[in-house]
Amino acid sequence: MTKQSTRSVKKTVSPLHGAGYSLHNRVESVKGGKYFFDRLLQLIGEAQHSIHLQTYALEEDETGKMVADALMAAAQRKVEVYVLADGFASQKLSADFIGQLKTAGVRFRLFEPFLKSQYFYFGRRLHHKVVVIDSSRALVGTMNIADRYNDRDDKKSWLDTALYVEGDAAIELQKVCWRLWIKKRKAGIATNQAANKYAMAIPEEEQVAVRVRQNDWVMQKIEITRSYYALLTDAKDRIYIMCSYFLPGKKLLRLLKQAAGRGVAIHVVLAGTSDVKTAKFAERYLYRWLFRNKIKIYEYQPTVLHAKISIADGQVYTIGSYNLNGLSAYASIELNLDVQDKKTGSLIEKQIKKIIIEDCKAVDSATYVHRLFRPQQLIHWLSYQLMNLILTLTTFYFRQKE
């Protein structure tokens, strides 16, 4: 960012809640499934100079091959293509698949293969879901590159969401991706002048305040966790939380309770069916606590809910890879965007409300408050204790650093 743009940002965003926002950005909410992958392929096809794609799971299925073909075609056009996939979640990729990518000119690497990293922190995995095009445009969301995140024939995708961003935030995302690729936390990265001019040309009436947020205990970053603390602390009227694998820690639970005590209406949208059954049972153990604090709960019915987005008062929201649990807070490498914008915030809130009305089942508090002695309650309690034990063991080192 040039000195001129820095001065502009500091002057303009000073009234906003929190530091680190840039203003020369456009944003657009992007639905999951086919909508997301159509946009992803469009962006890859339009790339002229560089592509950074970082993902947790890249699978060698129809969707994975489709994206790989687009990346290889970009590399053949002399676009510099960098792909970083998590070494645990993407470990089933065949040597032939990886070889095809590299032969076509794609720079591909698995992120610190599980149990083989020079840093070696048990449970530390790359959980990013981001693509940056030419340092100026980007997608940040919750989708991995695999069939279950895409709409195929008559099979509906998992529920995911993403944010398309142009401008300063895309420049910052490029730097995040590049530093992770070269494994240097504070590497000096030259400003892309063309991308900077692109950002500065965004008209004032279209500008949106955005900041890039990361969680990575190895690099001593807990920015997304702090974003959630601020969102819960600053909310005045209402909060919508849509989250998979919802197992918040003690401080987040305390802030939820305090927000509800201030009269903030809190709505939590969770999975009705989860790909991790033990985690779902553990979530349900928390339902009674949520009801006691007058927090409304909805379970998404059509497919697996995999979205991770929270919004306060229809204008301040955070979206990305971060789950409200100990693994995201203390171990995995996470990436979110924080946005302060009434226009897109209002649209996102309306979308969540529509999902609640059309695709969710409101959970009956009587089931969890009055009927205490049921076999299901024992299963939920045992699952909650098991998940807490697993998360404690896998994140013990990081918790000591807090």
Coordinates of C-alpha atoms in Angstrom, one line a residue:
M1 CA 0.0 0.0 0.0
T2 CA 1.4 3.4 -0.9
K3 CA 1.8 6.2 1.7
Q4 CA -1.1 8.0 0.1
S5 CA -3.5 5.1 0.5
T6 CA -2.3 4.5 4.1
R7 CA -3.1 8.1 5.1
S8 CA -6.5 7.9 3.4
V9 CA -7.4 4.7 5.3
K10 CA -6.3 6.0 8.7
K11 CA -8.3 9.2 8.2
T12 CA -11.4 7.5 6.9
V13 CA -11.7 4.4 9.1
S14 CA -10.9 6.0 12.5
P15 CA -14.6 6.0 13.5
L16 CA -14.9 2.2 12.9
H17 CA -14.8 -0.4 15.6
G18 CA -11.3 -1.9 15.7
A19 CA -8.0 -1.3 14.0
G20 CA -6.5 -2.7 10.8
Y21 CA -9.3 -1.9 8.4
S22 CA -8.6 -0.7 4.9
L23 CA -11.3 1.1 2.9
H24 CA -10.4 0.8 -0.8
N25 CA -12.4 -2.4 -1.3
R26 CA -15.4 -3.8 -3.0
V27 CA -17.2 -6.8 -1.6
E28 CA -19.8 -9.2 -2.7
S29 CA -21.5 -12.2 -1.0
V30 CA -21.1 -15.4 -2.9
K31 CA -23.3 -18.5 -2.4
G32 CA -21.8 -21.9 -2.0
G33 CA -22.1 -24.8 -4.4
K34 CA -22.3 -24.2 -8.1
Y35 CA -22.3 -20.4 -7.7
F36 CA -19.0 -20.5 -5.9
F37 CA -17.3 -22.8 -8.3
D38 CA -18.6 -20.9 -11.3
R39 CA -17.0 -17.7 -9.9
L40 CA -13.8 -19.5 -9.0
L41 CA -13.4 -20.9 -12.5
Q42 CA -14.2 -17.5 -14.0
L43 CA -11.5 -15.8 -11.9
I44 CA -8.9 -18.4 -12.7
G45 CA -9.8 -18.0 -16.4
E46 CA -9.4 -14.3 -16.2
A47 CA -6.0 -14.3 -14.3
Q48 CA -3.2 -12.6 -16.2
H49 CA -0.2 -12.7 -13.8
S50 CA -0.7 -14.8 -10.7
I51 CA -3.0 -17.2 -8.8
H52 CA -2.6 -18.2 -5.2
L53 CA -4.9 -21.0 -4.1
Q54 CA -4.8 -22.3 -0.5
T55 CA -7.2 -24.9 0.7
Y56 CA -7.6 -27.5 3.5
A57 CA -8.9 -30.3 1.3
L58 CA -8.2 -30.8 -2.4
E59 CA -9.7 -34.1 -3.6
E60 CA -9.1 -36.0 -6.8
D61 CA -12.8 -36.1 -7.7
E62 CA -14.9 -34.5 -10.5
T63 CA -14.7 -31.0 -8.8
G64 CA -11.0 -31.3 -7.9
K65 CA -10.1 -32.3 -11.5
M66 CA -12.2 -29.5 -12.9
V67 CA -10.4 -26.9 -10.8
A68 CA -7.0 -28.5 -11.5
D69 CA -7.7 -28.3 -15.3
A70 CA -8.4 -24.6 -15.0
L71 CA -5.2 -24.1 -13.0
M72 CA -3.1 -26.0 -15.5
A73 CA -4.6 -24.0 -18.3
A74 CA -3.7 -20.8 -16.5
A75 CA -0.1 -22.0 -16.0
Q76 CA 0.1 -22.8 -19.7
R77 CA -0.8 -19.2 -20.4
K78 CA 2.3 -18.2 -18.4
V79 CA 0.3 -17.2 -15.3
E80 CA 2.3 -18.0 -12.1
V81 CA 0.1 -20.5 -10.2
Y82 CA 0.8 -21.5 -6.6
V83 CA -1.3 -24.2 -4.9
L84 CA -0.9 -25.0 -1.2
A85 CA -3.1 -27.8 0.2
D86 CA -3.1 -29.2 3.7
G87 CA -0.9 -32.3 4.0
F88 CA -3.4 -34.2 6.2
A89 CA -6.7 -33.4 4.5
S90 CA -5.3 -33.7 1.0
Q91 CA -3.0 -36.7 1.7
K92 CA -5.0 -39.0 -0.7
L93 CA -4.0 -37.1 -3.8
S94 CA -2.2 -39.5 -6.1
A95 CA 1.3 -39.0 -7.4
D96 CA -0.1 -38.9 -11.0
F97 CA -2.5 -36.0 -10.1
I98 CA 0.2 -34.0 -8.5
G99 CA 2.6 -34.8 -11.3
Q100 CA 0.2 -33.5 -13.9
L101 CA -0.1 -30.2 -12.0
K102 CA 3.6 -29.8 -11.8
T103 CA 4.3 -30.8 -15.4
A104 CA 1.8 -28.2 -16.6
G105 CA 3.7 -25.5 -14.6
V106 CA 1.6 -25.3 -11.4
R107 CA 3.7 -24.8 -8.3
F108 CA 2.1 -27.3 -6.0
R109 CA 3.0 -28.1 -2.4
L110 CA 1.4 -29.9 0.6
F111 CA 1.5 -27.9 3.7
E112 CA 3.8 -29.5 6.4
P113 CA 2.6 -33.1 6.0
F114 CA 1.0 -34.5 9.2
L115 CA 3.6 -35.5 11.8
K116 CA 6.5 -34.5 9.5
S117 CA 6.7 -30.8 9.9
Q118 CA 9.9 -29.1 10.9
Y119 CA 7.7 -27.0 13.3
F120 CA 5.6 -30.0 14.4
Y121 CA 2.7 -28.9 16.5
F122 CA 0.2 -31.7 16.7
G123 CA -3.1 -30.6 15.1
R124 CA -1.6 -27.6 13.3
R125 CA -3.2 -27.8 9.8
L126 CA -3.7 -25.3 7.0
H127 CA -7.4 -24.5 7.2
H128 CA -7.4 -21.6 4.7
K129 CA -10.0 -21.5 1.9
V130 CA -8.7 -18.6 -0.3
V131 CA -7.8 -17.8 -3.9
V132 CA -6.1 -14.5 -4.9
I133 CA -6.0 -13.4 -8.5
D134 CA -3.4 -10.9 -9.8
S135 CA -3.1 -9.4 -6.2
S136 CA -6.3 -7.5 -6.8
R137 CA -9.2 -9.9 -6.6
A138 CA -9.9 -12.7 -4.1
L139 CA -12.4 -15.2 -2.8
V140 CA -12.4 -16.1 0.9
G141 CA -14.9 -18.7 2.2
T142 CA -15.6 -22.0 3.7
M143 CA -15.5 -24.3 0.7
N144 CA -12.8 -26.9 0.1
I145 CA -12.2 -28.2 -3.5
A146 CA -14.2 -31.4 -3.5
D147 CA -17.5 -32.7 -4.8
R148 CA -19.4 -32.4 -1.6
Y149 CA -19.0 -28.6 -1.7
N150 CA -20.4 -28.4 -5.3
D151 CA -23.9 -29.0 -6.7
R152 CA -23.8 -32.0 -9.0
D153 CA -26.8 -33.3 -10.9
D154 CA -29.5 -33.9 -8.3
K155 CA -27.1 -33.8 -5.4
K156 CA -27.2 -30.6 -3.4
S157 CA -23.9 -29.3 -2.0
W158 CA -23.1 -28.6 1.7
L159 CA -24.2 -25.2 2.9
D160 CA -21.2 -22.9 2.5
T161 CA -20.6 -19.2 1.9
A162 CA -17.9 -17.0 0.6
L163 CA -17.0 -13.3 0.1
Y164 CA -15.6 -11.9 -3.1
V165 CA -13.3 -8.9 -2.5
E166 CA -11.4 -6.5 -4.7
G167 CA -8.8 -3.9 -3.6
D168 CA -6.6 -3.4 -0.6
A169 CA -7.8 -6.6 1.2
A170 CA -6.9 -8.6 -1.9
I171 CA -3.4 -7.1 -1.8
E172 CA -3.1 -8.1 1.9
L173 CA -4.4 -11.6 1.2
Q174 CA -1.7 -12.0 -1.5
K175 CA 0.9 -11.2 1.1
V176 CA -0.6 -13.7 3.6
C177 CA -0.6 -16.5 1.0
W178 CA 2.9 -15.6 -0.2
R179 CA 4.4 -15.6 3.3
L180 CA 2.9 -19.0 4.0
W181 CA 4.2 -20.4 0.7
I182 CA 7.8 -19.3 1.3
K183 CA 7.6 -20.1 5.1
K184 CA 8.8 -16.7 6.2
R185 CA 6.6 -14.9 8.7
K186 CA 8.0 -11.4 8.2
A187 CA 9.2 -11.7 4.6
G188 CA 9.4 -8.3 2.8
I189 CA 7.0 -8.4 -0.1
A190 CA 7.0 -5.7 -2.8
T191 CA 3.8 -3.7 -3.3
N192 CA 2.1 -4.6 -6.6
Q193 CA 1.7 -1.2 -8.1
A194 CA -0.9 -2.3 -10.6
A195 CA -3.0 -3.9 -7.9
N196 CA -2.6 -0.7 -5.7
K197 CA -3.8 1.5 -8.5
Y198 CA -6.7 -0.8 -9.0
A199 CA -7.6 -0.5 -5.3
M200 CA -7.2 3.3 -5.3
A201 CA -9.5 3.6 -8.3
I202 CA -12.5 2.2 -6.5
P203 CA -15.0 5.1 -6.2
E204 CA -15.7 6.4 -2.7
E205 CA -19.4 5.5 -2.9
E206 CA -18.4 1.8 -3.5
Q207 CA -15.8 1.5 -0.8
V208 CA -16.2 -1.0 2.0
A209 CA -14.2 -1.3 5.2
V210 CA -12.5 -4.7 5.3
R211 CA -9.6 -6.3 7.3
V212 CA -7.8 -9.6 6.9
R213 CA -7.7 -11.7 10.1
Q214 CA -5.6 -14.7 10.9
N215 CA -5.3 -17.3 13.7
D216 CA -2.0 -19.2 13.9
W217 CA -0.5 -19.9 17.3
V218 CA 2.8 -20.8 15.9
M219 CA 3.0 -17.3 14.5
Q220 CA 1.3 -15.9 17.6
K221 CA -1.8 -14.6 15.8
I222 CA -5.2 -14.8 17.5
E223 CA -6.9 -12.1 15.4
I224 CA -10.1 -14.0 14.5
T225 CA -10.7 -15.0 18.1
R226 CA -10.4 -11.4 19.1
S227 CA -12.8 -10.4 16.3
Y228 CA -15.4 -12.7 17.8
Y229 CA -14.7 -11.2 21.2
A230 CA -15.3 -7.7 19.8
L231 CA -18.4 -8.7 17.8
L232 CA -20.1 -10.2 21.0
T233 CA -19.0 -7.3 23.2
D234 CA -20.0 -4.5 20.8
A235 CA -23.4 -5.9 19.6
K236 CA -26.3 -3.7 20.5
D237 CA -29.4 -5.4 19.1
R238 CA -28.9 -8.8 17.5
I239 CA -26.4 -11.4 16.5
Y240 CA -26.7 -14.2 14.0
I241 CA -24.1 -17.0 14.2
M242 CA -23.9 -19.7 11.5
C243 CA -21.3 -22.3 12.4
S244 CA -20.3 -25.9 11.9
Y245 CA -18.6 -27.7 14.8
F246 CA -19.9 -25.3 17.5
L247 CA -18.0 -25.9 20.7
P248 CA -17.0 -22.4 22.0
G249 CA -14.6 -22.1 24.9
K250 CA -15.3 -20.6 28.3
K251 CA -14.6 -17.0 27.3
L252 CA -16.8 -17.1 24.3
L253 CA -19.6 -18.7 26.3
R254 CA -19.2 -15.9 28.9
L255 CA -19.4 -13.2 26.2
L256 CA -22.5 -14.9 24.7
K257 CA -24.1 -14.9 28.1
Q258 CA -23.2 -11.3 28.7
A259 CA -24.6 -10.2 25.3
A260 CA -27.8 -12.0 26.0
G261 CA -28.0 -10.4 29.4
R262 CA -27.8 -7.0 27.8
G263 CA -30.8 -7.8 25.8
V264 CA -29.1 -8.7 22.5
A265 CA -31.1 -11.3 20.5
I266 CA -28.8 -14.1 19.6
H267 CA -29.7 -16.7 16.9
V268 CA -27.4 -19.7 16.4
V269 CA -27.7 -21.7 13.2
L270 CA -26.1 -25.1 13.4
A271 CA -26.0 -28.4 11.5
G272 CA -28.9 -30.7 11.7
T273 CA -26.8 -33.5 10.2
S274 CA -23.0 -33.3 10.7
D275 CA -20.2 -35.2 9.0
V276 CA -18.7 -35.6 12.5
K277 CA -21.4 -37.2 14.6
T278 CA -19.6 -37.0 17.9
A279 CA -19.2 -33.3 17.4
K280 CA -22.9 -32.9 16.7
F281 CA -23.8 -34.8 19.9
A282 CA -21.4 -32.6 21.8
E283 CA -23.0 -29.5 20.4
R284 CA -26.4 -30.7 21.6
Y285 CA -25.1 -31.0 25.1
L286 CA -24.7 -27.2 25.0
Y287 CA -28.3 -26.6 24.0
R288 CA -29.6 -26.5 27.5
W289 CA -27.0 -23.9 28.5
L290 CA -27.9 -21.8 25.4
F291 CA -31.7 -22.0 26.2
R292 CA -31.1 -21.0 29.8
N293 CA -29.5 -17.9 28.4
K294 CA -32.4 -17.2 26.0
I295 CA -30.3 -18.0 22.9
K296 CA -32.4 -19.3 20.0
I297 CA -31.1 -22.4 18.1
Y298 CA -31.9 -23.6 14.6
E299 CA -30.7 -26.8 12.9
Y300 CA -30.2 -26.7 9.1
Q301 CA -32.0 -29.7 7.5
P302 CA -31.3 -30.1 3.7
T303 CA -27.6 -31.1 3.8
V304 CA -24.5 -30.6 6.0
L305 CA -24.0 -27.1 7.2
H306 CA -20.4 -26.1 6.7
A307 CA -20.7 -22.2 6.7
K308 CA -18.9 -20.1 9.2
I309 CA -20.2 -16.6 9.4
S310 CA -21.4 -14.3 12.2
I311 CA -23.0 -10.9 11.9
A312 CA -23.9 -8.2 14.5
D313 CA -26.6 -5.6 14.1
G314 CA -26.8 -6.2 10.3
Q315 CA -23.6 -4.4 9.5
V316 CA -20.5 -5.9 11.2
Y317 CA -19.6 -9.5 10.1
T318 CA -16.8 -12.0 10.0
I319 CA -16.5 -14.8 7.4
G320 CA -14.0 -17.4 6.6
S321 CA -12.5 -20.7 7.8
Y322 CA -12.8 -20.2 11.5
N323 CA -15.0 -22.5 13.6
L324 CA -16.1 -21.6 17.1
N325 CA -14.1 -24.4 18.8
G326 CA -10.7 -25.0 20.4
L327 CA -9.1 -26.4 17.2
S328 CA -9.7 -23.2 15.3
A329 CA -8.8 -21.1 18.3
Y330 CA -5.6 -22.8 19.3
A331 CA -4.2 -25.1 16.6
S332 CA -5.3 -24.7 12.9
I333 CA -4.2 -21.9 10.6
E334 CA -7.3 -19.9 10.0
L335 CA -8.2 -17.0 7.7
N336 CA -11.3 -14.7 7.9
L337 CA -12.4 -11.3 6.6
D338 CA -14.0 -8.8 8.9
V339 CA -16.3 -6.3 7.2
Q340 CA -18.2 -3.3 8.4
D341 CA -20.8 -2.4 5.8
K342 CA -24.6 -1.9 6.1
K343 CA -25.4 -2.8 2.5
T344 CA -23.7 -6.2 2.2
G345 CA -24.4 -6.8 6.0
S346 CA -28.1 -6.3 5.5
L347 CA -28.1 -8.7 2.5
I348 CA -26.2 -11.4 4.4
E349 CA -28.5 -11.1 7.4
K350 CA -31.5 -11.4 5.1
Q351 CA -30.0 -14.5 3.5
I352 CA -29.5 -16.1 7.0
K353 CA -33.0 -15.3 8.0
K354 CA -34.3 -16.9 4.7
I355 CA -32.3 -20.0 5.5
I356 CA -33.8 -20.1 9.0
I357 CA -37.3 -19.8 7.7
E358 CA -37.0 -22.1 4.7
D359 CA -34.4 -24.7 5.6
C360 CA -34.1 -24.9 9.3
K361 CA -35.9 -26.5 12.2
A362 CA -36.2 -24.4 15.4
V363 CA -35.0 -26.5 18.3
D364 CA -37.7 -27.0 21.0
S365 CA -36.3 -25.8 24.3
A366 CA -38.7 -28.1 26.2
T367 CA -36.8 -31.1 24.9
Y368 CA -33.6 -30.0 26.5
V369 CA -34.8 -28.1 29.5
H370 CA -37.5 -30.3 31.0
R371 CA -36.7 -33.8 29.9
L372 CA -33.4 -34.3 31.6
F373 CA -33.0 -38.0 32.1
R374 CA -32.9 -39.5 28.7
P375 CA -30.4 -41.8 27.1
Q376 CA -29.7 -39.0 24.5
Q377 CA -28.6 -36.7 27.3
L378 CA -26.0 -39.2 28.5
I379 CA -24.7 -39.6 24.9
H380 CA -24.5 -35.8 24.5
W381 CA -22.6 -35.5 27.8
L382 CA -20.2 -38.2 27.0
S383 CA -19.6 -36.7 23.5
Y384 CA -19.0 -33.3 25.0
Q385 CA -16.5 -34.6 27.5
L386 CA -14.7 -36.7 24.7
M387 CA -14.5 -33.7 22.3
N388 CA -13.2 -31.5 25.1
L389 CA -10.6 -34.1 26.0
I390 CA -9.4 -34.4 22.4
L391 CA -9.3 -30.6 21.9
T392 CA -7.4 -30.1 25.2
L393 CA -4.8 -32.8 24.3
T394 CA -4.3 -31.5 20.8
T395 CA -4.1 -27.8 21.8
F396 CA -2.5 -28.0 25.2
Y397 CA 0.7 -26.4 24.1
F398 CA -1.1 -23.4 22.6
R399 CA -3.4 -22.9 25.5
Q400 CA -0.4 -22.4 27.7
K401 CA 0.7 -19.5 25.5
E402 CA -2.6 -17.7 26.0

